[in-house]
Amino acid sequence: MHALADIFAQLFAQLFVGMPPIARVVFMLGIVSAAGLALGHVKLRGVGLGIGGVLFAGIAGGHLARQAGVTFDADMLDFIRDFGLILFVYTIGIQVGPGFFAALKKSGLALNGLALLMVGSSILAAAALVLAGVVPLGSGLGIFAGGVTNAPALAASQQVLKEVGADATAMALPGLAFAVTYPFGIAGNLLAMAAVRVAFGIDPQAEAQAFEAARRAEVAALETMDISVRNVSLQGIRLGDLTMLPGLGVCVSRLLRDGHLQVPTDDTRLECGDVLHVVGPRLKLEQARMLLGQQADVRLTTKGSDLKWERIVVTANAALGKSIAALNLKGMCDVVVSRVNRAGVELVPNAALKLQFGDILTVIGKPDDLRAVARIIGNSERRLQTAEMIPMFVGITLGAALGSIPLFLPGMPAPLRLGMAGGPLIVAIILARIGHIGPLVWFMPPAANLALRELGIVLFLAVLGIASGDRFVDTMASGAGLPWMAWGVLVTLVPLVLTGLVARGVMRLNFLTICGVLAGAQTNPPGLAYANALVTSEAPALAYATVYPLAMCLRILAPQLLVLMLW
C-alpha cells in the first residue's frame, strides 16, 4: 500500500513539473472539485456526503501534494477561498432575504423559536467542550460546524480566527475537526427523527392527513363568486364609493349588464340586475353577497366576449415600488387587476399594494388594453432569466465594506468583524428585502443563484481541503481525531433530540413539521430528503423553508459568538 502511494505521489509531482503557479492552482482545483462533486453524489441507502465530498477530495489532493513535495501559492489560495465564500453567502442572502422577516411572523415565529433553541444548544455544547478544556477553541469551532453539517459555519470560523490573529496551527484545527465530525452530522439528523417517531409512537401517514386537514382549515384561498345586485339602495351608486368592498379584501373584476360583459371601473354606476364577478376569500365573498344581493345563477367568463385575461409579470423599473392605485391601470388602460401572485402566494390587489419585481398580475380587459398594460409593467421574459450583474457587484462591495468594519468589544485582543461570511450575508438579506433602489434590482433568477452558490461553496471547500490535507492523515493516524468524532456525536444529537422532544412533547407539533424544522435548523438537505421519503406531504418542506433563513444566518454568525465568549 505504501509503495502504491509513493507511485501516485511521483506521478502527481511529474504532472506539476513546469506548470506556472496559476495553472498549478487552477488544475488542482479542477481535479478536486470534479472528484469531490462525484463523491458527493455517491449515496448509501439514500444518504450521501453531498457538497461535503469536495472537502474530502481536497484533503486527499492536499495529502498527495504534500507527499509529492508540490506547493501552491498561499495568497492565491486565500483569495480563491474568500471569494468563493463571498459568492456563497451573498447568494444565500439574496435567496432568503424576501422571506426572512416574514418567516418571523405568525406561525413561523414558533418554528423559528425551535430553530433558535437548536442552534443555541449546539453553541452551548461546543462552548462547554472548550471551557472544560476538552478541546481547544479551533477544534471546538470545527466540531460545531461539522456536527451540524454547516459548511458556511466552517467558513465563518476560519474568518473569525483570522481576524483575531490566530496562528497557523489554530487556523488548521476547524477544517480537520469538521472533516472528522461531518459524516455523523448527516446521520445524526436522521437518527433524531427516528427517535422522536419511536418515542411518541407516531404514524407518519396519519400525521400527513392531519396536516392537510389543518392546512385547509387555515388557508383563506382566493375564490370567485358571481353576485346579482338586488339591493335597491345601491341603484346608481358608483362602484368606487362602495368602500366596504375593498375593506373586505375583495375585488370586482367583471360586470355583466344587458348581456354585455365589461370591465368595471370606480366610475361605473350600479344598476339592479347587474351581475358582478367578485374575487376574494370565501368568508368575505359571503359578506359581499349579503351587501349586494344574491348569488347569480350565471357564471361570468371571458369566453365568447371581447374581454380576455392574462398573467403579466412586473419587470419594468418604472413600476417597481408603485402601488396599484398609483399606476392607475383602470383609468389608463380600462383593465382590472383581479389577483397578484407573489412568490406563490395569491394576494387581493388592493389599491395600496406596492408591486415588486417578479409579481404576477392577473389582468382582465380587451386585448389591446392588455398589451398596453404589458408595456407599462414590463412582462419581459428576458429580465426574469437574466442575472443583473451591476446590482450583484454593488451588493458584494457593500458586503465587503460592512464585513471590514471593526467592532471593538471589551476583553477581546483584537476588534471583531463580521468578515466575508457575515458582511455580504447581512447586506444581501437587506437588499433582497428592499427589492430595488432606482434602476438597481436585487433579483436573481433561481438557476443563476444556484449556479453561483454552488460555485462559491465548491471553491471554498476545495481550497480548505487542500490546505488541511497535509495534516488530516497525521491527525487521524495519531488517534487525535477519535475524541473529536465522539464529541461531534454529542454536539449533533443533544440539540436535535432536545428540540424534537420539546416540539412534540410540549408544543404538540405535527411530526412531519418537526422533521422539517430539524432538517432546516441544521441546514441539512439529506434530512429533508429522508422526511420526504417517509410520506408524501408538503409539511417538511414548508417547515424547512420557514426556519432555514434564520438558521443559516445564526450558523454563520455563531462562530463570532463562540470566539467572543471563549477567546
mmCIF file with all atom_site columns, C-alpha atoms in Angstrom, residues 337-486:
data_model
loop_
_atom_site.group_PDB
_atom_site.id
_atom_site.type_symbol
_atom_site.label_atom_id
_atom_site.label_alt_id
_atom_site.label_comp_id
_atom_site.label_asym_id
_atom_site.label_entity_id
_atom_site.label_seq_id
_atom_site.pdbx_PDB_ins_code
_atom_site.Cartn_x
_atom_site.Cartn_y
_atom_site.Cartn_z
_atom_site.occupancy
_atom_site.B_iso_or_equiv
_atom_site.pdbx_formal_charge
_atom_site.auth_seq_id
_atom_site.auth_comp_id
_atom_site.auth_asym_id
_atom_site.auth_atom_id
_atom_site.pdbx_PDB_model_num
ATOM 1   C CA . VAL A 1 337 ? -56.217 43.553 -11.813 1.00 0.00 ? 337 VAL A CA 1
ATOM 2   C CA . SER A 1 338 ? -58.047 40.655 -10.157 1.00 0.00 ? 338 SER A CA 1
ATOM 3   C CA . ARG A 1 339 ? -55.136 38.884 -8.424  1.00 0.00 ? 339 ARG A CA 1
ATOM 4   C CA . VAL A 1 340 ? -51.478 39.334 -7.576  1.00 0.00 ? 340 VAL A CA 1
ATOM 5   C CA . ASN A 1 341 ? -49.267 36.284 -7.163  1.00 0.00 ? 341 ASN A CA 1
ATOM 6   C CA . ARG A 1 342 ? -46.118 36.946 -5.156  1.00 0.00 ? 342 ARG A CA 1
ATOM 7   C CA . ALA A 1 343 ? -43.694 34.083 -4.583  1.00 0.00 ? 343 ALA A CA 1
ATOM 8   C CA . GLY A 1 344 ? -46.523 31.539 -4.889  1.00 0.00 ? 344 GLY A CA 1
ATOM 9   C CA . VAL A 1 345 ? -48.932 33.410 -2.588  1.00 0.00 ? 345 VAL A CA 1
ATOM 10  C CA . GLU A 1 346 ? -52.089 34.916 -4.068  1.00 0.00 ? 346 GLU A CA 1
ATOM 11  C CA . LEU A 1 347 ? -52.911 38.424 -2.815  1.00 0.00 ? 347 LEU A CA 1
ATOM 12  C CA . VAL A 1 348 ? -56.017 40.564 -3.213  1.00 0.00 ? 348 VAL A CA 1
ATOM 13  C CA . PRO A 1 349 ? -54.922 43.563 -5.314  1.00 0.00 ? 349 PRO A CA 1
ATOM 14  C CA . ASN A 1 350 ? -55.955 46.414 -3.015  1.00 0.00 ? 350 ASN A CA 1
ATOM 15  C CA . ALA A 1 351 ? -55.093 49.921 -4.115  1.00 0.00 ? 351 ALA A CA 1
ATOM 16  C CA . ALA A 1 352 ? -52.237 50.361 -1.628  1.00 0.00 ? 352 ALA A CA 1
ATOM 17  C CA . LEU A 1 353 ? -50.391 47.148 -2.591  1.00 0.00 ? 353 LEU A CA 1
ATOM 18  C CA . LYS A 1 354 ? -46.914 48.070 -3.834  1.00 0.00 ? 354 LYS A CA 1
ATOM 19  C CA . LEU A 1 355 ? -45.571 45.965 -6.665  1.00 0.00 ? 355 LEU A CA 1
ATOM 20  C CA . GLN A 1 356 ? -42.286 44.082 -6.517  1.00 0.00 ? 356 GLN A CA 1
ATOM 21  C CA . PHE A 1 357 ? -40.110 42.625 -9.243  1.00 0.00 ? 357 PHE A CA 1
ATOM 22  C CA . GLY A 1 358 ? -41.494 39.247 -10.296 1.00 0.00 ? 358 GLY A CA 1
ATOM 23  C CA . ASP A 1 359 ? -45.070 39.837 -9.110  1.00 0.00 ? 359 ASP A CA 1
ATOM 24  C CA . ILE A 1 360 ? -47.562 38.119 -11.436 1.00 0.00 ? 360 ILE A CA 1
ATOM 25  C CA . LEU A 1 361 ? -50.724 40.143 -12.092 1.00 0.00 ? 361 LEU A CA 1
ATOM 26  C CA . THR A 1 362 ? -53.920 38.552 -13.409 1.00 0.00 ? 362 THR A CA 1
ATOM 27  C CA . VAL A 1 363 ? -55.350 41.312 -15.621 1.00 0.00 ? 363 VAL A CA 1
ATOM 28  C CA . ILE A 1 364 ? -58.745 41.384 -17.368 1.00 0.00 ? 364 ILE A CA 1
ATOM 29  C CA . GLY A 1 365 ? -59.530 43.630 -20.328 1.00 0.00 ? 365 GLY A CA 1
ATOM 30  C CA . LYS A 1 366 ? -59.568 43.884 -24.101 1.00 0.00 ? 366 LYS A CA 1
ATOM 31  C CA . PRO A 1 367 ? -56.535 42.522 -25.994 1.00 0.00 ? 367 PRO A CA 1
ATOM 32  C CA . ASP A 1 368 ? -55.220 45.969 -26.959 1.00 0.00 ? 368 ASP A CA 1
ATOM 33  C CA . ASP A 1 369 ? -55.555 47.168 -23.380 1.00 0.00 ? 369 ASP A CA 1
ATOM 34  C CA . LEU A 1 370 ? -53.743 44.090 -22.069 1.00 0.00 ? 370 LEU A CA 1
ATOM 35  C CA . ARG A 1 371 ? -50.861 44.794 -24.412 1.00 0.00 ? 371 ARG A CA 1
ATOM 36  C CA . ALA A 1 372 ? -50.744 48.365 -23.101 1.00 0.00 ? 372 ALA A CA 1
ATOM 37  C CA . VAL A 1 373 ? -50.560 47.073 -19.527 1.00 0.00 ? 373 VAL A CA 1
ATOM 38  C CA . ALA A 1 374 ? -47.729 44.740 -20.506 1.00 0.00 ? 374 ALA A CA 1
ATOM 39  C CA . ARG A 1 375 ? -45.781 47.717 -21.853 1.00 0.00 ? 375 ARG A CA 1
ATOM 40  C CA . ILE A 1 376 ? -46.301 49.603 -18.587 1.00 0.00 ? 376 ILE A CA 1
ATOM 41  C CA . ILE A 1 377 ? -45.312 46.896 -16.098 1.00 0.00 ? 377 ILE A CA 1
ATOM 42  C CA . GLY A 1 378 ? -42.780 45.032 -18.231 1.00 0.00 ? 378 GLY A CA 1
ATOM 43  C CA . ASN A 1 379 ? -43.660 41.373 -18.780 1.00 0.00 ? 379 ASN A CA 1
ATOM 44  C CA . SER A 1 380 ? -40.116 40.759 -20.014 1.00 0.00 ? 380 SER A CA 1
ATOM 45  C CA . GLU A 1 381 ? -39.164 37.084 -20.088 1.00 0.00 ? 381 GLU A CA 1
ATOM 46  C CA . ARG A 1 382 ? -35.551 38.058 -20.712 1.00 0.00 ? 382 ARG A CA 1
ATOM 47  C CA . ARG A 1 383 ? -35.303 40.100 -17.497 1.00 0.00 ? 383 ARG A CA 1
ATOM 48  C CA . LEU A 1 384 ? -36.710 37.202 -15.489 1.00 0.00 ? 384 LEU A CA 1
ATOM 49  C CA . GLN A 1 385 ? -33.979 34.908 -16.798 1.00 0.00 ? 385 GLN A CA 1
ATOM 50  C CA . THR A 1 386 ? -31.050 37.335 -16.761 1.00 0.00 ? 386 THR A CA 1
ATOM 51  C CA . ALA A 1 387 ? -28.862 37.888 -13.714 1.00 0.00 ? 387 ALA A CA 1
ATOM 52  C CA . GLU A 1 388 ? -28.274 41.599 -13.146 1.00 0.00 ? 388 GLU A CA 1
ATOM 53  C CA . MET A 1 389 ? -24.514 41.927 -12.729 1.00 0.00 ? 389 MET A CA 1
ATOM 54  C CA . ILE A 1 390 ? -24.297 45.575 -11.626 1.00 0.00 ? 390 ILE A CA 1
ATOM 55  C CA . PRO A 1 391 ? -26.563 45.139 -8.552  1.00 0.00 ? 391 PRO A CA 1
ATOM 56  C CA . MET A 1 392 ? -24.724 41.939 -7.648  1.00 0.00 ? 392 MET A CA 1
ATOM 57  C CA . PHE A 1 393 ? -21.307 43.605 -7.582  1.00 0.00 ? 393 PHE A CA 1
ATOM 58  C CA . VAL A 1 394 ? -22.719 46.636 -5.767  1.00 0.00 ? 394 VAL A CA 1
ATOM 59  C CA . GLY A 1 395 ? -24.078 44.251 -3.128  1.00 0.00 ? 395 GLY A CA 1
ATOM 60  C CA . ILE A 1 396 ? -20.775 42.367 -2.842  1.00 0.00 ? 396 ILE A CA 1
ATOM 61  C CA . THR A 1 397 ? -18.911 45.685 -2.486  1.00 0.00 ? 397 THR A CA 1
ATOM 62  C CA . LEU A 1 398 ? -21.224 46.847 0.296   1.00 0.00 ? 398 LEU A CA 1
ATOM 63  C CA . GLY A 1 399 ? -20.960 43.434 1.974   1.00 0.00 ? 399 GLY A CA 1
ATOM 64  C CA . ALA A 1 400 ? -17.178 43.504 1.927   1.00 0.00 ? 400 ALA A CA 1
ATOM 65  C CA . ALA A 1 401 ? -17.252 47.036 3.378   1.00 0.00 ? 401 ALA A CA 1
ATOM 66  C CA . LEU A 1 402 ? -19.661 46.045 6.165   1.00 0.00 ? 402 LEU A CA 1
ATOM 67  C CA . GLY A 1 403 ? -17.654 42.916 6.942   1.00 0.00 ? 403 GLY A CA 1
ATOM 68  C CA . SER A 1 404 ? -14.488 45.008 7.332   1.00 0.00 ? 404 SER A CA 1
ATOM 69  C CA . ILE A 1 405 ? -15.875 47.449 9.923   1.00 0.00 ? 405 ILE A CA 1
ATOM 70  C CA . PRO A 1 406 ? -14.058 46.763 13.225  1.00 0.00 ? 406 PRO A CA 1
ATOM 71  C CA . LEU A 1 407 ? -16.199 46.130 16.293  1.00 0.00 ? 407 LEU A CA 1
ATOM 72  C CA . PHE A 1 408 ? -14.278 46.935 19.473  1.00 0.00 ? 408 PHE A CA 1
ATOM 73  C CA . LEU A 1 409 ? -15.506 44.766 22.332  1.00 0.00 ? 409 LEU A CA 1
ATOM 74  C CA . PRO A 1 410 ? -14.138 44.660 25.890  1.00 0.00 ? 410 PRO A CA 1
ATOM 75  C CA . GLY A 1 411 ? -11.926 41.712 26.661  1.00 0.00 ? 411 GLY A CA 1
ATOM 76  C CA . MET A 1 412 ? -11.073 40.953 23.036  1.00 0.00 ? 412 MET A CA 1
ATOM 77  C CA . PRO A 1 413 ? -7.416  41.103 21.953  1.00 0.00 ? 413 PRO A CA 1
ATOM 78  C CA . ALA A 1 414 ? -8.416  42.450 18.549  1.00 0.00 ? 414 ALA A CA 1
ATOM 79  C CA . PRO A 1 415 ? -11.521 44.072 17.103  1.00 0.00 ? 415 PRO A CA 1
ATOM 80  C CA . LEU A 1 416 ? -14.119 41.649 15.746  1.00 0.00 ? 416 LEU A CA 1
ATOM 81  C CA . ARG A 1 417 ? -15.519 41.978 12.254  1.00 0.00 ? 417 ARG A CA 1
ATOM 82  C CA . LEU A 1 418 ? -18.460 40.365 10.520  1.00 0.00 ? 418 LEU A CA 1
ATOM 83  C CA . GLY A 1 419 ? -15.916 39.358 7.917   1.00 0.00 ? 419 GLY A CA 1
ATOM 84  C CA . MET A 1 420 ? -16.522 37.916 4.485   1.00 0.00 ? 420 MET A CA 1
ATOM 85  C CA . ALA A 1 421 ? -19.056 35.456 5.890   1.00 0.00 ? 421 ALA A CA 1
ATOM 86  C CA . GLY A 1 422 ? -21.276 37.847 7.847   1.00 0.00 ? 422 GLY A CA 1
ATOM 87  C CA . GLY A 1 423 ? -20.994 41.135 5.941   1.00 0.00 ? 423 GLY A CA 1
ATOM 88  C CA . PRO A 1 424 ? -22.149 40.015 2.472   1.00 0.00 ? 424 PRO A CA 1
ATOM 89  C CA . LEU A 1 425 ? -24.860 37.826 4.028   1.00 0.00 ? 425 LEU A CA 1
ATOM 90  C CA . ILE A 1 426 ? -26.460 40.656 6.013   1.00 0.00 ? 426 ILE A CA 1
ATOM 91  C CA . VAL A 1 427 ? -26.205 43.124 3.132   1.00 0.00 ? 427 VAL A CA 1
ATOM 92  C CA . ALA A 1 428 ? -27.753 40.619 0.702   1.00 0.00 ? 428 ALA A CA 1
ATOM 93  C CA . ILE A 1 429 ? -30.685 39.934 3.053   1.00 0.00 ? 429 ILE A CA 1
ATOM 94  C CA . ILE A 1 430 ? -31.385 43.655 3.421   1.00 0.00 ? 430 ILE A CA 1
ATOM 95  C CA . LEU A 1 431 ? -31.050 44.422 -0.295  1.00 0.00 ? 431 LEU A CA 1
ATOM 96  C CA . ALA A 1 432 ? -33.230 41.452 -1.287  1.00 0.00 ? 432 ALA A CA 1
ATOM 97  C CA . ARG A 1 433 ? -35.865 42.630 1.179   1.00 0.00 ? 433 ARG A CA 1
ATOM 98  C CA . ILE A 1 434 ? -35.752 46.187 -0.236  1.00 0.00 ? 434 ILE A CA 1
ATOM 99  C CA . GLY A 1 435 ? -36.046 44.737 -3.745  1.00 0.00 ? 435 GLY A CA 1
ATOM 100 C CA . HIS A 1 436 ? -34.795 47.692 -5.742  1.00 0.00 ? 436 HIS A CA 1
ATOM 101 C CA . ILE A 1 437 ? -33.215 51.119 -5.450  1.00 0.00 ? 437 ILE A CA 1
ATOM 102 C CA . GLY A 1 438 ? -33.826 53.155 -8.577  1.00 0.00 ? 438 GLY A CA 1
ATOM 103 C CA . PRO A 1 439 ? -32.730 51.089 -11.580 1.00 0.00 ? 439 PRO A CA 1
ATOM 104 C CA . LEU A 1 440 ? -30.830 48.578 -9.414  1.00 0.00 ? 440 LEU A CA 1
ATOM 105 C CA . VAL A 1 441 ? -32.931 45.446 -8.894  1.00 0.00 ? 441 VAL A CA 1
ATOM 106 C CA . TRP A 1 442 ? -31.749 42.805 -6.422  1.00 0.00 ? 442 TRP A CA 1
ATOM 107 C CA . PHE A 1 443 ? -33.460 39.890 -8.072  1.00 0.00 ? 443 PHE A CA 1
ATOM 108 C CA . MET A 1 444 ? -31.513 36.856 -9.234  1.00 0.00 ? 444 MET A CA 1
ATOM 109 C CA . PRO A 1 445 ? -33.043 34.052 -11.323 1.00 0.00 ? 445 PRO A CA 1
ATOM 110 C CA . PRO A 1 446 ? -33.109 30.812 -9.303  1.00 0.00 ? 446 PRO A CA 1
ATOM 111 C CA . ALA A 1 447 ? -30.889 28.983 -11.791 1.00 0.00 ? 447 ALA A CA 1
ATOM 112 C CA . ALA A 1 448 ? -28.240 31.726 -11.701 1.00 0.00 ? 448 ALA A CA 1
ATOM 113 C CA . ASN A 1 449 ? -28.422 31.919 -7.917  1.00 0.00 ? 449 ASN A CA 1
ATOM 114 C CA . LEU A 1 450 ? -27.956 28.165 -7.557  1.00 0.00 ? 450 LEU A CA 1
ATOM 115 C CA . ALA A 1 451 ? -25.038 28.104 -10.008 1.00 0.00 ? 451 ALA A CA 1
ATOM 116 C CA . LEU A 1 452 ? -23.147 30.912 -8.238  1.00 0.00 ? 452 LEU A CA 1
ATOM 117 C CA . ARG A 1 453 ? -23.901 29.459 -4.808  1.00 0.00 ? 453 ARG A CA 1
ATOM 118 C CA . GLU A 1 454 ? -22.594 26.021 -5.783  1.00 0.00 ? 454 GLU A CA 1
ATOM 119 C CA . LEU A 1 455 ? -19.517 27.529 -7.426  1.00 0.00 ? 455 LEU A CA 1
ATOM 120 C CA . GLY A 1 456 ? -18.750 29.544 -4.302  1.00 0.00 ? 456 GLY A CA 1
ATOM 121 C CA . ILE A 1 457 ? -19.015 26.720 -1.790  1.00 0.00 ? 457 ILE A CA 1
ATOM 122 C CA . VAL A 1 458 ? -17.129 24.290 -4.051  1.00 0.00 ? 458 VAL A CA 1
ATOM 123 C CA . LEU A 1 459 ? -14.201 26.726 -4.355  1.00 0.00 ? 459 LEU A CA 1
ATOM 124 C CA . PHE A 1 460 ? -14.179 27.330 -0.612  1.00 0.00 ? 460 PHE A CA 1
ATOM 125 C CA . LEU A 1 461 ? -14.280 23.656 0.386   1.00 0.00 ? 461 LEU A CA 1
ATOM 126 C CA . ALA A 1 462 ? -11.752 22.633 -2.266  1.00 0.00 ? 462 ALA A CA 1
ATOM 127 C CA . VAL A 1 463 ? -9.196  25.172 -1.021  1.00 0.00 ? 463 VAL A CA 1
ATOM 128 C CA . LEU A 1 464 ? -9.896  24.298 2.609   1.00 0.00 ? 464 LEU A CA 1
ATOM 129 C CA . GLY A 1 465 ? -9.411  20.598 1.901   1.00 0.00 ? 465 GLY A CA 1
ATOM 130 C CA . ILE A 1 466 ? -6.156  21.181 0.020   1.00 0.00 ? 466 ILE A CA 1
ATOM 131 C CA . ALA A 1 467 ? -4.830  23.311 2.893   1.00 0.00 ? 467 ALA A CA 1
ATOM 132 C CA . SER A 1 468 ? -5.865  20.712 5.500   1.00 0.00 ? 468 SER A CA 1
ATOM 133 C CA . GLY A 1 469 ? -4.758  17.617 3.616   1.00 0.00 ? 469 GLY A CA 1
ATOM 134 C CA . ASP A 1 470 ? -1.194  17.611 4.861   1.00 0.00 ? 470 ASP A CA 1
ATOM 135 C CA . ARG A 1 471 ? -2.388  17.461 8.484   1.00 0.00 ? 471 ARG A CA 1
ATOM 136 C CA . PHE A 1 472 ? -5.550  15.368 8.268   1.00 0.00 ? 472 PHE A CA 1
ATOM 137 C CA . VAL A 1 473 ? -3.928  11.959 7.741   1.00 0.00 ? 473 VAL A CA 1
ATOM 138 C CA . ASP A 1 474 ? -1.403  12.620 10.530  1.00 0.00 ? 474 ASP A CA 1
ATOM 139 C CA . THR A 1 475 ? -4.226  13.656 12.857  1.00 0.00 ? 475 THR A CA 1
ATOM 140 C CA . MET A 1 476 ? -6.250  10.506 12.219  1.00 0.00 ? 476 MET A CA 1
ATOM 141 C CA . ALA A 1 477 ? -3.189  8.221  12.337  1.00 0.00 ? 477 ALA A CA 1
ATOM 142 C CA . SER A 1 478 ? -2.173  9.615  15.711  1.00 0.00 ? 478 SER A CA 1
ATOM 143 C CA . GLY A 1 479 ? -5.648  8.986  17.140  1.00 0.00 ? 479 GLY A CA 1
ATOM 144 C CA . ALA A 1 480 ? -6.252  12.675 17.874  1.00 0.00 ? 480 ALA A CA 1
ATOM 145 C CA . GLY A 1 481 ? -9.316  12.689 15.618  1.00 0.00 ? 481 GLY A CA 1
ATOM 146 C CA . LEU A 1 482 ? -11.215 9.981  17.507  1.00 0.00 ? 482 LEU A CA 1
ATOM 147 C CA . PRO A 1 483 ? -12.138 12.188 20.504  1.00 0.00 ? 483 PRO A CA 1
ATOM 148 C CA . TRP A 1 484 ? -13.329 14.873 18.057  1.00 0.00 ? 484 TRP A CA 1
ATOM 149 C CA . MET A 1 485 ? -15.567 12.281 16.463  1.00 0.00 ? 485 MET A CA 1
ATOM 150 C CA . ALA A 1 486 ? -17.058 11.354 19.854  1.00 0.00 ? 486 ALA A CA 1
#
